[in-house]
Short mmCIF file of C-alpha atoms and ligand atoms in Angstrom, two decimals:
data_model
loop_
_atom_site.label_atom_id
_atom_site.label_comp_id
_atom_site.label_asym_id
_atom_site.label_seq_id
_atom_site.Cartn_x
_atom_site.Cartn_y
_atom_site.Cartn_z
CA MET A 1 -0.09 0.10 -0.10
CA THR A 2 1.57 3.36 -1.07
CA GLY A 3 0.86 6.70 0.51
CA HIS A 4 0.28 7.42 3.95
CA ILE A 5 -3.02 8.39 6.40
CA VAL A 6 -2.98 11.75 8.45
CA ALA A 7 -5.29 11.65 11.59
CA PHE A 8 -5.87 15.24 12.75
CA GLY A 9 -7.25 15.84 16.05
CA GLU A 10 -6.68 16.04 20.18
CA VAL A 11 -4.83 13.06 21.86
CA LEU A 12 -6.44 12.58 25.60
CA LEU A 13 -5.41 10.97 28.06
CA ARG A 14 -8.28 8.68 29.89
CA PHE A 15 -8.95 8.31 33.99
CA ALA A 16 -11.22 5.58 34.42
CA THR A 17 -12.74 4.11 37.70
CA PRO A 18 -11.45 0.17 37.58
CA GLY A 19 -14.16 -2.53 37.57
CA ALA A 20 -17.65 -1.06 37.84
CA ARG A 21 -16.59 1.07 40.73
CA LEU A 22 -18.41 4.63 41.08
CA THR A 23 -15.99 7.36 41.74
CA VAL A 24 -16.62 8.03 44.98
CA GLN A 25 -15.38 4.45 45.99
CA CYS A 26 -11.90 4.76 43.86
CA ASP A 27 -8.34 5.88 45.29
CA ALA A 28 -6.77 5.41 42.06
CA LEU A 29 -7.83 5.58 38.04
CA ASP A 30 -6.22 3.49 35.35
CA MET A 31 -4.81 6.01 33.01
CA VAL A 32 -4.95 5.24 28.79
CA VAL A 33 -3.73 7.35 26.19
CA GLY A 34 -6.94 7.58 23.89
CA GLY A 35 -8.78 10.47 21.54
CA ALA A 36 -11.21 9.49 18.77
CA GLU A 37 -8.70 10.06 15.82
CA ALA A 38 -5.49 8.63 17.51
CA ASN A 39 -8.08 5.77 18.24
CA VAL A 40 -8.23 5.29 14.32
CA ALA A 41 -4.65 5.93 13.95
CA ALA A 42 -3.77 3.23 16.14
CA GLY A 43 -6.04 0.82 14.59
CA LEU A 44 -4.93 1.57 10.88
CA ALA A 45 -1.26 1.17 12.39
CA SER A 46 -2.02 -1.92 13.74
CA LEU A 47 -3.65 -2.93 10.65
CA GLY A 48 -0.60 -2.16 8.90
CA HIS A 49 -1.21 1.06 7.25
CA ASP A 50 1.58 3.80 7.43
CA VAL A 51 -0.52 6.35 9.54
CA LYS A 52 1.11 10.14 11.00
CA MET A 53 -0.77 11.78 13.90
CA LEU A 54 -0.78 15.46 13.29
CA THR A 55 -1.23 16.77 16.83
CA ARG A 56 0.03 18.99 19.41
CA LEU A 57 0.80 17.72 22.88
CA PRO A 58 2.02 19.20 25.96
CA SER A 59 5.89 19.22 26.91
CA SER A 60 5.46 17.43 29.93
CA PRO A 61 5.80 13.88 31.33
CA LEU A 62 1.67 13.53 30.41
CA GLY A 63 2.47 14.86 26.73
CA ASP A 64 5.52 12.56 26.61
CA LYS A 65 3.35 9.63 27.81
CA ALA A 66 0.64 10.48 25.10
CA ARG A 67 3.20 10.54 22.35
CA ALA A 68 4.85 7.51 23.51
CA ALA A 69 1.37 5.36 23.01
CA LEU A 70 1.37 6.58 19.72
CA ASN A 71 4.79 5.37 18.95
CA ALA A 72 4.02 2.03 21.02
CA ALA A 73 0.81 1.68 18.01
CA GLY A 74 3.25 2.12 15.38
CA ILE A 75 2.44 5.68 14.70
CA ASP A 76 4.61 8.24 13.21
CA THR A 77 4.88 11.38 15.50
CA ALA A 78 7.13 13.67 13.33
CA HIS A 79 4.56 15.91 12.87
CA VAL A 80 3.17 16.08 17.02
CA GLY A 81 3.94 19.55 17.90
CA ARG A 82 5.01 20.16 21.68
CA ASP A 83 4.38 23.39 23.79
CA THR A 84 3.87 24.55 27.23
CA GLY A 85 0.29 24.13 28.69
CA ARG A 86 -1.99 21.78 29.57
CA MET A 87 -3.20 17.87 28.51
CA GLY A 88 -6.76 17.31 27.46
CA LEU A 89 -7.90 14.96 29.79
CA TYR A 90 -11.44 12.80 30.46
CA PHE A 91 -12.81 10.79 33.09
CA LEU A 92 -14.97 7.54 32.50
CA GLU A 93 -17.16 6.42 35.33
CA SER A 94 -17.50 2.70 34.19
CA GLY A 95 -20.94 1.34 33.57
CA ALA A 96 -22.10 -2.07 34.57
CA GLY A 97 -25.37 -3.97 33.49
CA LEU A 98 -28.37 -1.34 32.75
CA ARG A 99 -26.13 1.63 34.59
CA PRO A 100 -24.32 3.24 31.63
CA SER A 101 -20.96 4.28 31.89
CA SER A 102 -20.52 8.21 31.81
CA ILE A 103 -17.75 10.78 30.81
CA THR A 104 -16.86 14.08 32.06
CA TYR A 105 -14.06 16.13 30.05
CA ASP A 106 -11.78 18.42 31.25
CA ARG A 107 -9.75 19.58 28.09
CA ALA A 108 -11.09 23.20 28.08
CA GLY A 109 -7.50 25.36 27.46
CA SER A 110 -5.32 22.40 26.56
CA VAL A 111 -2.12 22.72 24.18
CA PHE A 112 -4.47 21.13 20.97
CA ALA A 113 -7.50 23.24 21.71
CA THR A 114 -5.89 26.55 22.05
CA SER A 115 -3.38 25.89 18.96
CA LYS A 116 -3.74 28.02 15.83
CA ALA A 117 -4.00 26.48 12.55
CA ASP A 118 -0.39 28.14 11.65
CA GLN A 119 0.96 25.81 13.99
CA PHE A 120 0.55 22.75 12.11
CA ASP A 121 2.42 21.89 8.96
CA PHE A 122 -0.59 20.46 7.31
CA ALA A 123 1.31 20.93 3.66
CA SER A 124 3.95 18.76 4.45
CA ALA A 125 1.97 15.88 6.87
CA LEU A 126 -0.54 15.65 4.02
CA GLU A 127 2.35 15.74 1.31
CA GLY A 128 1.92 12.14 -0.20
CA ALA A 129 -0.83 11.30 1.54
CA ARG A 130 -3.88 8.84 0.75
CA LEU A 131 -6.45 10.18 3.41
CA LEU A 132 -6.83 12.89 5.95
CA HIS A 133 -9.07 11.65 8.90
CA LEU A 134 -10.77 14.23 11.07
CA SER A 135 -13.97 14.49 13.45
CA GLY A 136 -16.53 16.33 14.33
CA ILE A 137 -14.96 16.40 18.28
CA THR A 138 -12.25 18.95 16.71
CA PRO A 139 -14.79 21.75 15.71
CA ALA A 140 -16.70 21.07 18.99
CA LEU A 141 -13.92 22.35 21.27
CA GLY A 142 -14.75 25.86 20.48
CA PRO A 143 -14.36 28.56 17.77
CA GLY A 144 -10.56 27.85 17.69
CA GLY A 145 -11.59 24.13 17.05
CA VAL A 146 -13.76 25.06 14.16
CA ALA A 147 -10.83 27.28 12.41
CA LEU A 148 -8.53 24.04 13.10
CA ALA A 149 -10.83 21.97 11.38
CA GLN A 150 -11.38 24.30 8.55
CA ALA A 151 -7.77 24.59 7.95
CA ALA A 152 -7.08 20.85 7.75
CA VAL A 153 -9.99 20.27 5.29
CA ALA A 154 -8.43 23.05 3.19
CA ALA A 155 -4.92 21.65 3.20
CA ALA A 156 -6.65 18.06 1.97
CA THR A 157 -8.74 19.88 -0.39
CA SER A 158 -5.53 21.70 -1.80
CA ALA A 159 -3.11 19.04 -1.56
CA GLY A 160 -5.84 16.83 -3.70
CA VAL A 161 -5.90 14.23 -0.40
CA PRO A 162 -9.82 12.72 -0.22
CA VAL A 163 -11.23 13.49 3.45
CA CYS A 164 -12.82 10.98 5.92
CA PHE A 165 -15.10 12.64 8.19
CA ASP A 166 -16.26 10.99 11.26
CA GLY A 167 -19.46 13.07 12.86
CA ASN A 168 -18.67 12.05 16.59
CA TYR A 169 -21.60 14.18 17.60
CA ARG A 170 -20.23 15.06 21.35
CA ALA A 171 -23.31 17.28 22.87
CA LEU A 172 -21.38 17.87 25.97
CA LEU A 173 -18.65 19.75 23.89
CA TRP A 174 -20.77 21.66 21.58
CA ASP A 175 -23.37 22.57 24.50
CA ALA A 176 -20.42 24.29 26.52
CA TRP A 177 -20.16 27.38 23.95
CA ASP A 178 -22.00 29.19 22.00
CA SER A 179 -22.30 26.71 18.96
CA ASP A 180 -24.13 26.17 15.87
CA PRO A 181 -23.11 22.55 14.95
CA ARG A 182 -25.25 22.29 11.92
CA SER A 183 -23.78 25.04 9.99
CA VAL A 184 -20.28 24.54 10.96
CA LEU A 185 -20.31 20.10 10.14
CA THR A 186 -22.54 20.99 7.22
CA ASP A 187 -19.40 23.03 5.90
CA LEU A 188 -16.96 20.67 6.54
CA MET A 189 -18.83 17.66 5.02
CA GLN A 190 -18.77 19.55 1.88
CA SER A 191 -14.92 18.07 1.39
CA ALA A 192 -15.62 14.79 2.78
CA THR A 193 -15.45 11.68 0.57
CA VAL A 194 -16.01 9.24 3.44
CA MET A 195 -18.50 10.02 5.96
CA ILE A 196 -18.64 7.65 9.28
CA GLY A 197 -21.69 8.71 10.67
CA ASN A 198 -25.42 7.53 10.73
CA HIS A 199 -29.38 8.54 9.95
CA ARG A 200 -29.43 10.26 13.12
CA ASP A 201 -26.19 12.58 12.31
CA ILE A 202 -27.47 13.17 8.71
CA SER A 203 -30.77 14.57 10.56
CA LEU A 204 -28.62 16.94 12.57
CA LEU A 205 -27.01 18.07 9.23
CA LEU A 206 -29.69 18.25 7.42
CA GLY A 207 -32.08 19.33 9.86
CA LYS A 208 -34.58 17.02 8.71
CA ALA A 209 -36.24 13.83 10.07
CA PHE A 210 -36.35 10.62 8.23
CA SER A 211 -39.54 8.82 8.75
CA GLY A 212 -38.99 5.00 7.52
CA ASP A 213 -38.14 2.04 9.30
CA GLY A 214 -34.78 0.38 9.97
CA SER A 215 -32.80 0.06 6.64
CA ASP A 216 -35.07 2.05 4.88
CA ARG A 217 -34.50 4.94 7.04
CA ARG A 218 -30.91 4.55 6.73
CA ARG A 219 -30.96 4.23 2.93
CA GLU A 220 -33.47 7.52 2.72
CA ALA A 221 -30.90 9.38 5.06
CA ALA A 222 -28.10 8.37 2.90
CA LEU A 223 -29.15 9.42 -0.19
CA ALA A 224 -29.91 12.94 1.32
CA ALA A 225 -26.54 13.24 2.34
CA PHE A 226 -25.51 12.43 -1.26
CA GLU A 227 -27.53 14.86 -2.21
CA ALA A 228 -26.49 17.48 -0.12
CA PHE A 229 -22.64 16.67 -0.29
CA PRO A 230 -21.50 16.27 -4.04
CA LYS A 231 -18.09 14.93 -2.88
CA LEU A 232 -19.22 12.27 -0.59
CA GLN A 233 -19.11 8.53 -1.96
CA MET A 234 -19.52 6.18 1.23
CA ILE A 235 -21.36 6.41 4.39
CA ALA A 236 -20.62 3.84 7.03
CA SER A 237 -22.46 3.33 10.12
CA THR A 238 -23.28 0.68 12.89
CA ALA A 239 -26.80 -0.24 14.03
CA ARG A 240 -26.24 -1.27 17.60
CA HIS A 241 -29.05 -1.96 20.10
CA VAL A 242 -27.71 -2.04 23.75
CA VAL A 243 -29.29 -4.91 25.49
CA ASN A 244 -27.36 -3.74 28.50
CA SER A 245 -23.72 -2.15 29.11
CA GLY A 246 -22.34 -5.31 28.69
CA HIS A 247 -24.36 -6.82 25.74
CA HIS A 248 -24.72 -5.11 22.27
CA ARG A 249 -26.09 -6.10 19.14
CA ILE A 250 -24.17 -4.42 16.12
CA ALA A 251 -24.31 -4.69 12.66
CA ALA A 252 -22.47 -2.76 10.11
CA ARG A 253 -23.84 -0.89 7.19
CA LEU A 254 -21.97 0.84 4.24
CA ASP A 255 -23.93 2.89 1.57
CA ALA A 256 -22.44 4.09 -1.53
CA ARG A 257 -24.36 6.18 -4.41
CA ASP A 258 -25.47 3.48 -6.29
CA ALA A 259 -25.65 0.29 -3.84
CA ALA A 260 -25.82 -0.39 0.12
CA HIS A 261 -25.06 -3.12 2.23
CA GLN A 262 -25.77 -4.21 5.79
CA THR A 263 -24.30 -6.86 7.66
CA SER A 264 -26.29 -9.24 9.70
CA GLU A 265 -26.39 -8.40 13.36
CA VAL A 266 -23.52 -9.93 16.07
CA ASP A 267 -24.53 -10.55 19.66
CA VAL A 268 -21.68 -8.96 21.47
CA THR A 269 -21.56 -10.06 25.09
CA GLY A 270 -19.33 -9.72 27.97
CA ILE A 271 -18.20 -6.36 27.08
CA VAL A 272 -14.89 -5.10 28.31
CA ASP A 273 -15.06 -1.77 26.96
CA ARG A 274 -17.15 -0.10 24.52
CA ILE A 275 -15.09 3.36 24.48
CA GLY A 276 -13.34 3.43 21.07
CA THR A 277 -15.43 0.92 19.62
CA GLY A 278 -16.72 3.23 16.85
CA ASP A 279 -13.20 4.44 15.93
CA ALA A 280 -12.42 0.65 15.70
CA PHE A 281 -15.35 0.57 13.46
CA ALA A 282 -13.73 3.23 11.33
CA ALA A 283 -10.28 1.67 10.95
CA GLY A 284 -11.91 -1.19 9.88
CA VAL A 285 -14.06 0.11 7.46
CA LEU A 286 -10.84 2.41 6.03
CA HIS A 287 -8.54 -0.71 5.72
CA LYS A 288 -10.80 -2.25 3.28
CA TRP A 289 -11.63 0.80 1.40
CA LEU A 290 -8.22 2.07 0.77
CA GLN A 291 -7.69 -1.48 -0.35
CA GLY A 292 -10.32 -0.90 -2.93
CA ALA A 293 -12.57 -3.65 -1.62
CA ASP A 294 -16.25 -4.19 -2.13
CA LEU A 295 -18.90 -2.84 -0.05
CA VAL A 296 -19.59 -6.55 1.79
CA ALA A 297 -16.17 -6.90 2.40
CA THR A 298 -15.84 -3.57 3.41
CA ALA A 299 -18.59 -3.32 5.96
CA GLN A 300 -17.37 -7.21 6.95
CA ALA A 301 -13.87 -5.44 7.84
CA GLY A 302 -15.81 -2.75 10.00
CA LEU A 303 -17.85 -4.83 11.84
CA ALA A 304 -15.02 -7.23 12.77
CA TYR A 305 -12.67 -4.84 14.33
CA THR A 306 -15.28 -3.24 16.09
CA VAL A 307 -16.66 -6.32 17.40
CA LEU A 308 -13.31 -7.08 18.60
CA LYS A 309 -12.39 -3.65 20.06
CA HIS A 310 -15.21 -4.64 22.72
CA THR A 311 -13.21 -6.84 24.21
CA VAL A 312 -10.02 -5.10 24.21
CA PRO A 313 -9.42 -2.69 27.40
CA GLY A 314 -8.70 1.08 27.05
CA ASP A 315 -9.55 3.72 24.11
CA MET A 316 -7.14 2.45 21.18
CA CYS A 317 -7.59 -1.38 19.53
CA PHE A 318 -3.80 -2.96 18.60
CA LEU A 319 -5.49 -6.24 17.27
CA GLY A 320 -3.47 -6.65 13.65
CA LEU A 321 -4.55 -8.21 10.57
CA GLN A 322 -4.05 -11.76 11.90
CA GLU A 323 -6.96 -11.32 14.51
CA LEU A 324 -8.85 -9.83 11.70
CA ASP A 325 -8.79 -12.48 9.60
CA ALA A 326 -9.32 -15.08 12.20
CA PHE A 327 -12.16 -12.83 13.58
CA SER A 328 -15.10 -15.10 11.60
CA VAL A 329 -13.84 -18.55 12.26
CA SER A 330 -12.02 -18.34 15.54
CA GLY A 331 -15.58 -18.60 17.41
CA GLY A 332 -13.80 -17.19 20.55
CA ASP A 333 -11.97 -20.45 21.45
CA VAL A 334 -7.78 -20.10 22.81
CA ARG A 335 -5.41 -20.26 20.03
CA ARG A 336 -2.38 -22.34 20.88
O1 LIG B 1 -14.64 11.69 23.40
C1 LIG B 1 -13.72 12.27 23.03
O2 LIG B 1 -13.54 13.25 22.56
C2 LIG B 1 -12.99 11.31 22.93
O3 LIG B 1 -12.14 11.60 21.84
C3 LIG B 1 -12.66 10.11 23.60
C4 LIG B 1 -12.64 8.75 23.07
O4 LIG B 1 -11.87 8.11 22.89
C5 LIG B 1 -13.76 8.79 21.71
O5 LIG B 1 -14.65 9.34 22.04
C6 LIG B 1 -14.06 7.45 21.43
O6 LIG B 1 -15.08 7.42 20.74
P1 LIG B 1 -16.03 6.32 20.25
O7 LIG B 1 -15.14 4.97 19.63
O8 LIG B 1 -16.93 6.16 19.38
O9 LIG B 1 -16.56 5.18 21.61
#
């Protein structure tokens, strides 16, 4: 595979309550490195792709920790800038059964969120790239984040690099400032070739509800998005039914302009960690899409990688090609 992928976005430290404890019951929290775009980068790097992370981190032990985690995942960090300032954090109170997990962000004023577009060398990171991946989290950070996301897609467009945009709607971030997510996200979507998002994300973008049932509703939404966004070639989404926090049923769906494919549903039980599973889905889909695979194989890879991620603690999925390929035949038994 020639050419690299650029992932642009904020890298975070996550502090999670161990087991299913409430925060009030904990004296220590588990720390891992995450962040939506870095999670996609880690998945793609683990699947054998050449991936560069374009971000900025504090010049501090916390920034060192984040950069070391990116390197450990096999991600190129040559375009990771460093500066004095704070690290973006989030706190995860882990759920169980019918009590969902909850997230508290502590990322305002981070080095990434306060960066200016001219502090990133978009042109050199994107030179020779096959894809820019970014998400709706960067513009949700505030007016500065909107400017960063706009600069990233403008640089990709002028370099002729296709854009993958993951809606990743985070109400907690958009609601923290006087934001207009619809106009910001619609503008960014004009540059996207691939969208990761479902009919609800499309409803938000287009200010329109889709009335049909199940698959029909998703197709109706996809066709409306293809009409609104002329560059868009593929929309990838999961259909997730939550039974409880340890048991979900998941299918993968891909919509192209002239065809669609939805996989059958997989029962995912004994969930170890749900965070980062949307990013693993994106990585699995992009992995196959970049190879020019058909909709069926691409949807299957997205499904397999997201299902596998539910078994991996932490934000990032480090499973490789062998695990991805073995997924459908192993049945979960020990490999010896
Ligand atoms: O929320 C944010 O801003 C983050 O970046 C933290 C997490 O890494 C992603 O939210 C994971 O996203 P999912 O794959 O959809 O679970």
